[in-house]
PDB file of C-alpha atoms in Angstrom:
ATOM      1  CA  MET A 698      -0.479   0.115  -0.257  1.00 57.00           C
ATOM      2  CA  ASN A 699       1.503   3.177  -1.010  1.00 70.00           C
ATOM      3  CA  ARG A 700       1.445   6.904   0.816  1.00 75.00           C
ATOM      4  CA  THR A 701      -1.589   7.842  -1.710  1.00 75.00           C
ATOM      5  CA  ALA A 702      -3.024   4.781  -0.930  1.00 75.00           C
ATOM      6  CA  GLN A 703      -2.058   5.178   3.501  1.00 78.00           C
ATOM      7  CA  ALA A 704      -3.733   8.688   2.678  1.00 81.00           C
ATOM      8  CA  SER A 705      -6.584   7.289   2.156  1.00 80.00           C
ATOM      9  CA  VAL A 706      -7.281   5.351   5.033  1.00 79.00           C
ATOM     10  CA  LEU A 707      -6.802   7.777   7.248  1.00 83.00           C
ATOM     11  CA  PHE A 708      -8.884   9.830   5.288  1.00 84.00           C
ATOM     12  CA  LEU A 709     -11.750   7.698   5.922  1.00 81.00           C
ATOM     13  CA  LEU A 710     -10.827   6.515   8.929  1.00 84.00           C
ATOM     14  CA  GLY A 711     -10.666  11.295  10.069  1.00 85.00           C
ATOM     15  CA  GLY A 712     -14.263  11.174   7.715  1.00 83.00           C
ATOM     16  CA  ALA A 713     -15.880   7.982  10.181  1.00 82.00           C
ATOM     17  CA  VAL A 714     -14.337   9.036  13.322  1.00 84.00           C
ATOM     18  CA  LEU A 715     -15.838  12.520  11.837  1.00 86.00           C
ATOM     19  CA  TYR A 716     -19.570  11.130  11.255  1.00 82.00           C
ATOM     20  CA  ALA A 717     -19.820  10.060  13.936  1.00 81.00           C
ATOM     21  CA  GLY A 718     -18.928  12.313  16.477  1.00 82.00           C
ATOM     22  CA  LEU A 719     -21.016  15.366  14.885  1.00 85.00           C
ATOM     23  CA  THR A 720     -24.405  12.676  14.752  1.00 82.00           C
ATOM     24  CA  ASP A 721     -25.381  10.594  18.115  1.00 77.00           C
ATOM     25  CA  LEU A 722     -23.699   7.172  17.028  1.00 78.00           C
ATOM     26  CA  TYR A 723     -20.955   9.285  18.691  1.00 78.00           C
ATOM     27  CA  LEU A 724     -22.221   8.123  22.489  1.00 78.00           C
ATOM     28  CA  ARG A 725     -22.573   4.086  21.630  1.00 76.00           C
ATOM     29  CA  TYR A 726     -18.805   3.692  22.008  1.00 78.00           C
ATOM     30  CA  VAL A 727     -17.235   6.676  24.377  1.00 77.00           C
ATOM     31  CA  LYS A 728     -19.635   9.024  27.115  1.00 78.00           C
ATOM     32  CA  SER A 729     -20.909  12.285  26.076  1.00 78.00           C
ATOM     33  CA  ALA A 730     -17.647  14.244  28.124  1.00 76.00           C
ATOM     34  CA  LEU A 731     -15.482  13.268  25.034  1.00 78.00           C
ATOM     35  CA  LEU A 732     -17.130  14.778  22.090  1.00 85.00           C
ATOM     36  CA  PRO A 733     -13.814  17.861  21.908  1.00 88.00           C
ATOM     37  CA  LEU A 734     -11.383  14.594  21.845  1.00 87.00           C
ATOM     38  CA  LEU A 735     -13.011  13.108  19.247  1.00 84.00           C
ATOM     39  CA  LEU A 736     -13.745  15.573  16.753  1.00 89.00           C
ATOM     40  CA  ALA A 737     -10.286  17.045  17.486  1.00 90.00           C
ATOM     41  CA  SER A 738      -9.064  13.925  16.749  1.00 89.00           C
ATOM     42  CA  GLY A 739     -11.259  12.918  13.733  1.00 86.00           C
ATOM     43  CA  ALA A 740     -10.219  16.577  12.077  1.00 90.00           C
ATOM     44  CA  VAL A 741      -6.281  15.475  12.259  1.00 89.00           C
ATOM     45  CA  LEU A 742      -6.330  12.791  10.812  1.00 88.00           C
ATOM     46  CA  ILE A 743      -7.644  14.335   7.553  1.00 88.00           C
ATOM     47  CA  VAL A 744      -5.122  16.580   7.944  1.00 88.00           C
ATOM     48  CA  ALA A 745      -2.217  14.117   8.726  1.00 87.00           C
ATOM     49  CA  ALA A 746      -4.403  12.792   5.240  1.00 84.00           C
ATOM     50  CA  ILE A 747      -4.483  15.672   3.531  1.00 87.00           C
ATOM     51  CA  VAL A 748      -0.996  16.698   4.213  1.00 86.00           C
ATOM     52  CA  THR A 749       0.915  12.921   2.948  1.00 84.00           C
ATOM     53  CA  THR A 750      -0.872  13.569  -0.053  1.00 84.00           C
ATOM     54  CA  TRP A 751       0.597  16.554  -0.608  1.00 85.00           C
ATOM     55  CA  PHE A 752       3.833  16.115  -0.105  1.00 83.00           C
ATOM     56  CA  GLU A 753       3.404  13.087  -2.362  1.00 79.00           C
ATOM     57  CA  TRP A 754       2.085  14.384  -4.826  1.00 81.00           C
ATOM     58  CA  ARG A 755       4.413  17.499  -5.310  1.00 78.00           C
ATOM     59  CA  ARG A 756       7.733  15.162  -5.299  1.00 73.00           C
ATOM     60  CA  PRO A 757       9.927  14.950  -8.009  1.00 66.00           C
ATOM     61  CA  ARG A 758       8.772  12.881 -10.877  1.00 54.00           C
ATOM     62  CA  ALA A 759      12.489  11.422 -10.571  1.00 48.00           C
ATOM     63  CA  ALA A 760      12.001  10.345  -6.943  1.00 52.00           C
ATOM     64  CA  VAL A 761       9.399   8.748  -8.183  1.00 50.00           C
ATOM     65  CA  GLY A 762      10.379   7.145 -10.582  1.00 53.00           C
ATOM     66  CA  GLN A 763      13.399   5.579  -8.967  1.00 53.00           C
ATOM     67  CA  HIS A 764      10.756   4.872  -5.133  1.00 50.00           C
ATOM     68  CA  THR A 765       8.647   2.864  -7.552  1.00 51.00           C
ATOM     69  CA  GLU A 766      11.788   1.021  -8.688  1.00 50.00           C
ATOM     70  CA  HIS A 767      12.590  -0.274  -5.445  1.00 51.00           C
ATOM     71  CA  GLU A 768       9.115  -0.032  -4.140  1.00 52.00           C
ATOM     72  CA  HIS A 769       7.366  -3.740  -4.008  1.00 52.00           C
ATOM     73  CA  ARG A 770       3.502  -3.987  -4.585  1.00 56.00           C
ATOM     74  CA  GLU A 771       1.631  -4.523  -1.682  1.00 56.00           C
ATOM     75  CA  PRO A 772      -1.232  -7.687  -0.737  1.00 59.00           C
ATOM     76  CA  ARG A 773      -4.770  -6.015  -1.664  1.00 66.00           C
ATOM     77  CA  ILE A 774      -6.455  -8.145   0.770  1.00 64.00           C
ATOM     78  CA  ALA A 775      -4.035  -4.563   3.157  1.00 62.00           C
ATOM     79  CA  TRP A 776      -7.713  -3.022   1.641  1.00 68.00           C
ATOM     80  CA  LEU A 777      -9.722  -4.714   4.574  1.00 71.00           C
ATOM     81  CA  LEU A 778      -8.160  -2.266   7.429  1.00 68.00           C
ATOM     82  CA  VAL A 779     -11.007  -0.364   6.130  1.00 71.00           C
ATOM     83  CA  LEU A 780     -13.412  -2.717   6.864  1.00 74.00           C
ATOM     84  CA  PRO A 781     -13.681  -1.699  10.585  1.00 72.00           C
ATOM     85  CA  LEU A 782     -14.586   1.387   9.066  1.00 69.00           C
ATOM     86  CA  LEU A 783     -17.258   0.967   7.745  1.00 71.00           C
ATOM     87  CA  ALA A 784     -18.415  -1.224  10.255  1.00 71.00           C
ATOM     88  CA  LEU A 785     -18.223   1.533  12.880  1.00 70.00           C
ATOM     89  CA  ILE A 786     -21.309   3.746  10.597  1.00 68.00           C
ATOM     90  CA  PHE A 787     -23.401   0.552   9.537  1.00 70.00           C
ATOM     91  CA  VAL A 788     -23.271  -1.708  12.372  1.00 71.00           C
ATOM     92  CA  ALA A 789     -22.549   0.091  15.627  1.00 70.00           C
ATOM     93  CA  PRO A 790     -22.824  -1.835  19.043  1.00 72.00           C
ATOM     94  CA  PRO A 791     -26.456  -1.206  20.381  1.00 76.00           C
ATOM     95  CA  PRO A 792     -25.528  -0.405  24.621  1.00 78.00           C
ATOM     96  CA  PRO A 793     -26.179  -3.934  27.082  1.00 83.00           C
ATOM     97  CA  GLY A 794     -29.443  -4.190  28.580  1.00 87.00           C
ATOM     98  CA  SER A 795     -31.165  -5.931  30.699  1.00 90.00           C
ATOM     99  CA  TYR A 796     -29.202  -9.220  29.642  1.00 89.00           C
ATOM    100  CA  VAL A 797     -26.159  -7.872  30.287  1.00 88.00           C
ATOM    101  CA  ALA A 798     -27.956  -6.375  34.066  1.00 91.00           C
ATOM    102  CA  VAL A 799     -29.332  -8.734  34.864  1.00 90.00           C
ATOM    103  CA  ARG A 800     -25.753 -10.803  34.441  1.00 90.00           C
ATOM    104  CA  THR A 801     -23.626  -8.163  36.211  1.00 91.00           C
ATOM    105  CA  GLY A 802     -24.177  -7.114  39.854  1.00 92.00           C
ATOM    106  CA  THR A 803     -24.838  -2.793  40.834  1.00 93.00           C
ATOM    107  CA  ALA A 804     -21.156  -0.330  39.814  1.00 91.00           C
ATOM    108  CA  LEU A 805     -23.195   2.020  42.672  1.00 90.00           C
ATOM    109  CA  HIS A 806     -20.244   3.776  44.326  1.00 87.00           C
ATOM    110  CA  ALA A 807     -19.920   7.391  46.595  1.00 84.00           C
ATOM    111  CA  PRO A 808     -21.247   9.863  45.353  1.00 79.00           C
ATOM    112  CA  TRP A 809     -18.514  12.729  44.538  1.00 74.00           C
ATOM    113  CA  ASP A 810     -21.124  15.330  45.202  1.00 77.00           C
ATOM    114  CA  LEU A 811     -23.653  15.939  47.494  1.00 83.00           C
ATOM    115  CA  SER A 812     -25.257  18.702  47.226  1.00 84.00           C
ATOM    116  CA  ALA A 813     -28.566  20.484  47.946  1.00 84.00           C
ATOM    117  CA  LEU A 814     -31.564  19.476  45.591  1.00 89.00           C
ATOM    118  CA  PRO A 815     -32.193  22.435  43.361  1.00 85.00           C
ATOM    119  CA  ALA A 816     -35.021  23.847  44.011  1.00 85.00           C
ATOM    120  CA  GLY A 817     -38.646  22.471  42.558  1.00 84.00           C
ATOM    121  CA  ASP A 818     -40.805  19.150  43.608  1.00 88.00           C
ATOM    122  CA  PRO A 819     -40.816  17.018  41.583  1.00 93.00           C
ATOM    123  CA  VAL A 820     -36.683  17.622  41.246  1.00 94.00           C
ATOM    124  CA  ARG A 821     -35.152  15.564  38.469  1.00 94.00           C
ATOM    125  CA  LEU A 822     -32.499  12.982  39.574  1.00 93.00           C
ATOM    126  CA  GLY A 823     -30.298  10.994  37.598  1.00 92.00           C
ATOM    127  CA  LEU A 824     -30.770   7.580  38.501  1.00 95.00           C
ATOM    128  CA  VAL A 825     -26.726   7.273  40.085  1.00 93.00           C
ATOM    129  CA  ASP A 826     -27.380  10.728  41.422  1.00 93.00           C
ATOM    130  CA  TYR A 827     -29.709   9.243  43.787  1.00 94.00           C
ATOM    131  CA  ALA A 828     -29.345   5.474  43.914  1.00 94.00           C
ATOM    132  CA  GLY A 829     -26.152   7.247  45.576  1.00 93.00           C
ATOM    133  CA  ARG A 830     -27.526   9.457  47.900  1.00 93.00           C
ATOM    134  CA  ALA A 831     -29.953   7.122  49.196  1.00 94.00           C
ATOM    135  CA  VAL A 832     -27.417   3.971  49.945  1.00 94.00           C
ATOM    136  CA  PHE A 833     -24.208   6.241  51.076  1.00 93.00           C
ATOM    137  CA  ASP A 834     -26.185   9.352  52.594  1.00 91.00           C
ATOM    138  CA  HIS A 835     -29.449   7.494  53.891  1.00 91.00           C
ATOM    139  CA  GLY A 836     -31.556   9.721  51.482  1.00 90.00           C
ATOM    140  CA  SER A 837     -30.588  12.682  53.734  1.00 91.00           C
ATOM    141  CA  SER A 838     -29.962  15.376  50.632  1.00 91.00           C
ATOM    142  CA  ILE A 839     -33.928  13.350  49.645  1.00 93.00           C
ATOM    143  CA  GLY A 840     -35.723  14.390  52.755  1.00 90.00           C
ATOM    144  CA  ASP A 841     -39.497  13.733  51.759  1.00 91.00           C
ATOM    145  CA  ARG A 842     -38.917  15.954  47.815  1.00 93.00           C
ATOM    146  CA  GLN A 843     -39.938  13.375  45.243  1.00 95.00           C
ATOM    147  CA  ILE A 844     -37.978  12.583  42.317  1.00 96.00           C
ATOM    148  CA  THR A 845     -37.961  12.068  39.037  1.00 96.00           C
ATOM    149  CA  THR A 846     -36.161   9.539  37.156  1.00 96.00           C
ATOM    150  CA  SER A 847     -34.923   7.291  34.318  1.00 96.00           C
ATOM    151  CA  GLY A 848     -33.764   4.119  33.311  1.00 96.00           C
ATOM    152  CA  PHE A 849     -34.873   1.141  31.535  1.00 96.00           C
ATOM    153  CA  ILE A 850     -36.608  -1.912  32.981  1.00 96.00           C
ATOM    154  CA  SER A 851     -34.649  -5.292  33.771  1.00 95.00           C
ATOM    155  CA  LEU A 852     -36.179  -8.729  35.856  1.00 94.00           C
ATOM    156  CA  ASP A 853     -34.378 -10.273  37.597  1.00 89.00           C
ATOM    157  CA  GLU A 854     -34.408 -14.648  37.926  1.00 85.00           C
ATOM    158  CA  GLY A 855     -37.497 -14.363  40.281  1.00 86.00           C
ATOM    159  CA  GLY A 856     -39.298 -11.286  38.218  1.00 88.00           C
ATOM    160  CA  THR A 857     -38.594  -8.545  40.510  1.00 91.00           C
ATOM    161  CA  PRO A 858     -38.194  -5.560  38.370  1.00 94.00           C
ATOM    162  CA  TYR A 859     -35.548  -3.126  38.141  1.00 96.00           C
ATOM    163  CA  LEU A 860     -34.345   0.521  36.920  1.00 97.00           C
ATOM    164  CA  VAL A 861     -30.963   0.623  35.198  1.00 96.00           C
ATOM    165  CA  ARG A 862     -29.216   3.134  33.751  1.00 94.00           C
ATOM    166  CA  MET A 863     -25.395   2.035  32.557  1.00 91.00           C
ATOM    167  CA  VAL A 864     -22.969   4.043  34.027  1.00 89.00           C
ATOM    168  CA  LEU A 865     -19.484   4.886  32.310  1.00 84.00           C
ATOM    169  CA  ASN A 866     -16.240   5.509  33.204  1.00 79.00           C
ATOM    170  CA  CYS A 867     -15.143   6.374  30.371  1.00 77.00           C
ATOM    171  CA  CYS A 868     -16.803   3.974  27.939  1.00 76.00           C
ATOM    172  CA  ALA A 869     -18.498   1.579  26.577  1.00 72.00           C
ATOM    173  CA  ALA A 870     -16.689  -1.406  27.223  1.00 74.00           C
ATOM    174  CA  ASP A 871     -16.420  -0.879  30.793  1.00 79.00           C
ATOM    175  CA  ALA A 872     -20.302   0.126  30.617  1.00 84.00           C
ATOM    176  CA  GLN A 873     -22.121  -1.526  34.464  1.00 90.00           C
ATOM    177  CA  PRO A 874     -24.980  -0.877  35.672  1.00 94.00           C
ATOM    178  CA  VAL A 875     -26.594   0.640  38.177  1.00 95.00           C
ATOM    179  CA  LYS A 876     -29.804  -1.179  40.380  1.00 96.00           C
ATOM    180  CA  VAL A 877     -32.336   0.604  41.699  1.00 97.00           C
ATOM    181  CA  GLY A 878     -35.523  -1.872  43.048  1.00 96.00           C
ATOM    182  CA  LEU A 879     -39.148  -0.602  42.317  1.00 96.00           C
ATOM    183  CA  THR A 880     -41.785  -0.512  45.263  1.00 95.00           C
ATOM    184  CA  GLY A 881     -45.433   1.153  45.225  1.00 94.00           C
ATOM    185  CA  ARG A 882     -46.975   1.503  42.173  1.00 94.00           C
ATOM    186  CA  ILE A 883     -45.525  -0.468  39.528  1.00 94.00           C
ATOM    187  CA  PRO A 884     -47.347  -1.115  36.690  1.00 93.00           C
ATOM    188  CA  PRO A 885     -48.396  -4.371  36.657  1.00 90.00           C
ATOM    189  CA  ILE A 886     -46.839  -5.667  33.647  1.00 89.00           C
ATOM    190  CA  LEU A 887     -43.020  -4.739  32.495  1.00 92.00           C
ATOM    191  CA  GLN A 888     -40.442  -5.493  30.311  1.00 94.00           C
ATOM    192  CA  PRO A 889     -37.169  -5.952  30.242  1.00 95.00           C
ATOM    193  CA  ASP A 890     -35.770  -3.051  28.118  1.00 94.00           C
ATOM    194  CA  SER A 891     -39.008  -0.590  28.314  1.00 96.00           C
ATOM    195  CA  TRP A 892     -37.588   2.449  29.385  1.00 97.00           C
ATOM    196  CA  TYR A 893     -39.309   4.505  32.483  1.00 97.00           C
ATOM    197  CA  GLU A 894     -39.725   7.797  33.553  1.00 97.00           C
ATOM    198  CA  ILE A 895     -40.225   7.327  37.383  1.00 96.00           C
ATOM    199  CA  THR A 896     -41.231   9.588  40.230  1.00 97.00           C
ATOM    200  CA  GLY A 897     -41.060   8.944  43.296  1.00 96.00           C
ATOM    201  CA  THR A 898     -40.121   9.263  47.080  1.00 96.00           C
ATOM    202  CA  TYR A 899     -37.327   7.941  49.005  1.00 96.00           C
ATOM    203  CA  THR A 900     -37.197   4.973  50.813  1.00 96.00           C
ATOM    204  CA  ALA A 901     -34.594   3.428  53.456  1.00 95.00           C
ATOM    205  CA  GLU A 902     -35.730  -0.329  51.935  1.00 95.00           C
ATOM    206  CA  GLN A 903     -32.845  -1.755  50.256  1.00 95.00           C
ATOM    207  CA  THR A 904     -31.705  -5.389  49.161  1.00 94.00           C
ATOM    208  CA  THR A 905     -28.249  -7.555  47.236  1.00 94.00           C
ATOM    209  CA  ASP A 906     -27.732  -7.790  44.527  1.00 93.00           C
ATOM    210  CA  PRO A 907     -26.334 -11.915  44.392  1.00 91.00           C
ATOM    211  CA  ILE A 908     -23.656 -11.490  42.568  1.00 92.00           C
ATOM    212  CA  ASN A 909     -21.779  -9.217  43.626  1.00 93.00           C
ATOM    213  CA  ASN A 910     -22.887  -8.113  47.422  1.00 93.00           C
ATOM    214  CA  GLY A 911     -23.356  -4.509  46.323  1.00 93.00           C
ATOM    215  CA  VAL A 912     -26.175  -2.701  48.088  1.00 95.00           C
ATOM    216  CA  ILE A 913     -29.020  -1.757  45.447  1.00 96.00           C
ATOM    217  CA  PRO A 914     -31.843   0.663  46.906  1.00 96.00           C
ATOM    218  CA  TYR A 915     -35.235   1.394  46.114  1.00 97.00           C
ATOM    219  CA  ILE A 916     -38.055   4.485  44.980  1.00 97.00           C
ATOM    220  CA  ASP A 917     -41.125   3.711  46.799  1.00 97.00           C
ATOM    221  CA  VAL A 918     -42.985   4.711  42.792  1.00 96.00           C
ATOM    222  CA  VAL A 919     -45.944   7.150  42.591  1.00 96.00           C
ATOM    223  CA  GLN A 920     -46.061   7.294  39.214  1.00 95.00           C
ATOM    224  CA  ALA A 921     -45.102   5.208  36.089  1.00 96.00           C
ATOM    225  CA  ARG A 922     -44.941   5.799  32.449  1.00 95.00           C
ATOM    226  CA  PRO A 923     -42.965   4.420  29.894  1.00 96.00           C
ATOM    227  CA  VAL A 924     -40.611   6.780  27.282  1.00 96.00           C
ATOM    228  CA  PRO A 925     -39.339   6.270  24.579  1.00 95.00           C
ATOM    229  CA  ALA A 926     -34.561   5.587  24.776  1.00 92.00           C
ATOM    230  CA  PRO A 927     -33.297   8.886  25.201  1.00 90.00           C
ATOM    231  CA  ASP A 928     -30.664   9.624  22.626  1.00 83.00           C
ATOM    232  CA  ASP A 929     -27.939   8.864  25.460  1.00 83.00           C
ATOM    233  CA  GLU A 930     -28.566   6.052  27.300  1.00 86.00           C
ATOM    234  CA  TYR A 931     -25.288   5.993  29.639  1.00 85.00           C
ATOM    235  CA  GLU A 932     -24.831   7.784  32.628  1.00 85.00           C
ATOM    236  CA  SER A 933     -21.521   8.766  33.749  1.00 74.00           C
ATOM    237  CA  ARG A 934     -19.671   8.807  36.907  1.00 63.00           C
ATOM    238  CA  PHE A 935     -18.335  12.051  36.776  1.00 56.00           C
TER     239      PHE A 935
END
């Protein structure tokens, strides 16, 4: 594969990265906070490809001919390097859902921010934020406020429903579930992987995840309604 071909592959790679970053596709791979770095990386790859091509075209004809005489033709199989680029765009993996959640222990960690909740009732909180306050703050920062949060449904082997969000440190490869049990006015029929917006209040009820002995808090459901899955199905710890 000569330099022009290498530049073409670089250009395609940069274009694929930019395409993912300028659409919601990148959310299948990395957390949203990394978008600026992703766009910068795509731009650098495209610039590198253009500069490589420009220098290749400006090389003296004699030098090009001499280089060609000693150049060994690379096998055409090298063009298979383009296939991962097509997969990036056309075969993006779906976010992990209830199948992963029910087989992975809850990944709840102590929250870094336990500041007072904003005004209004109900107050909207991320599921991970609610779970952290419920377990590590014992609901002190929640009090009797109503909380609105959302996630997808996961059912354990006994049919017990949990509201779940997958959390990321960096990228989808390290996604882990944070689970919140449901009590109170639970809809009679809940399908795994269906998304719900839950409004409820703090309850001291907790259980232990049988997979890793992690603590799973509960929320006392006042209202539950099905909602479409959000563009960004992940939450971040940071």
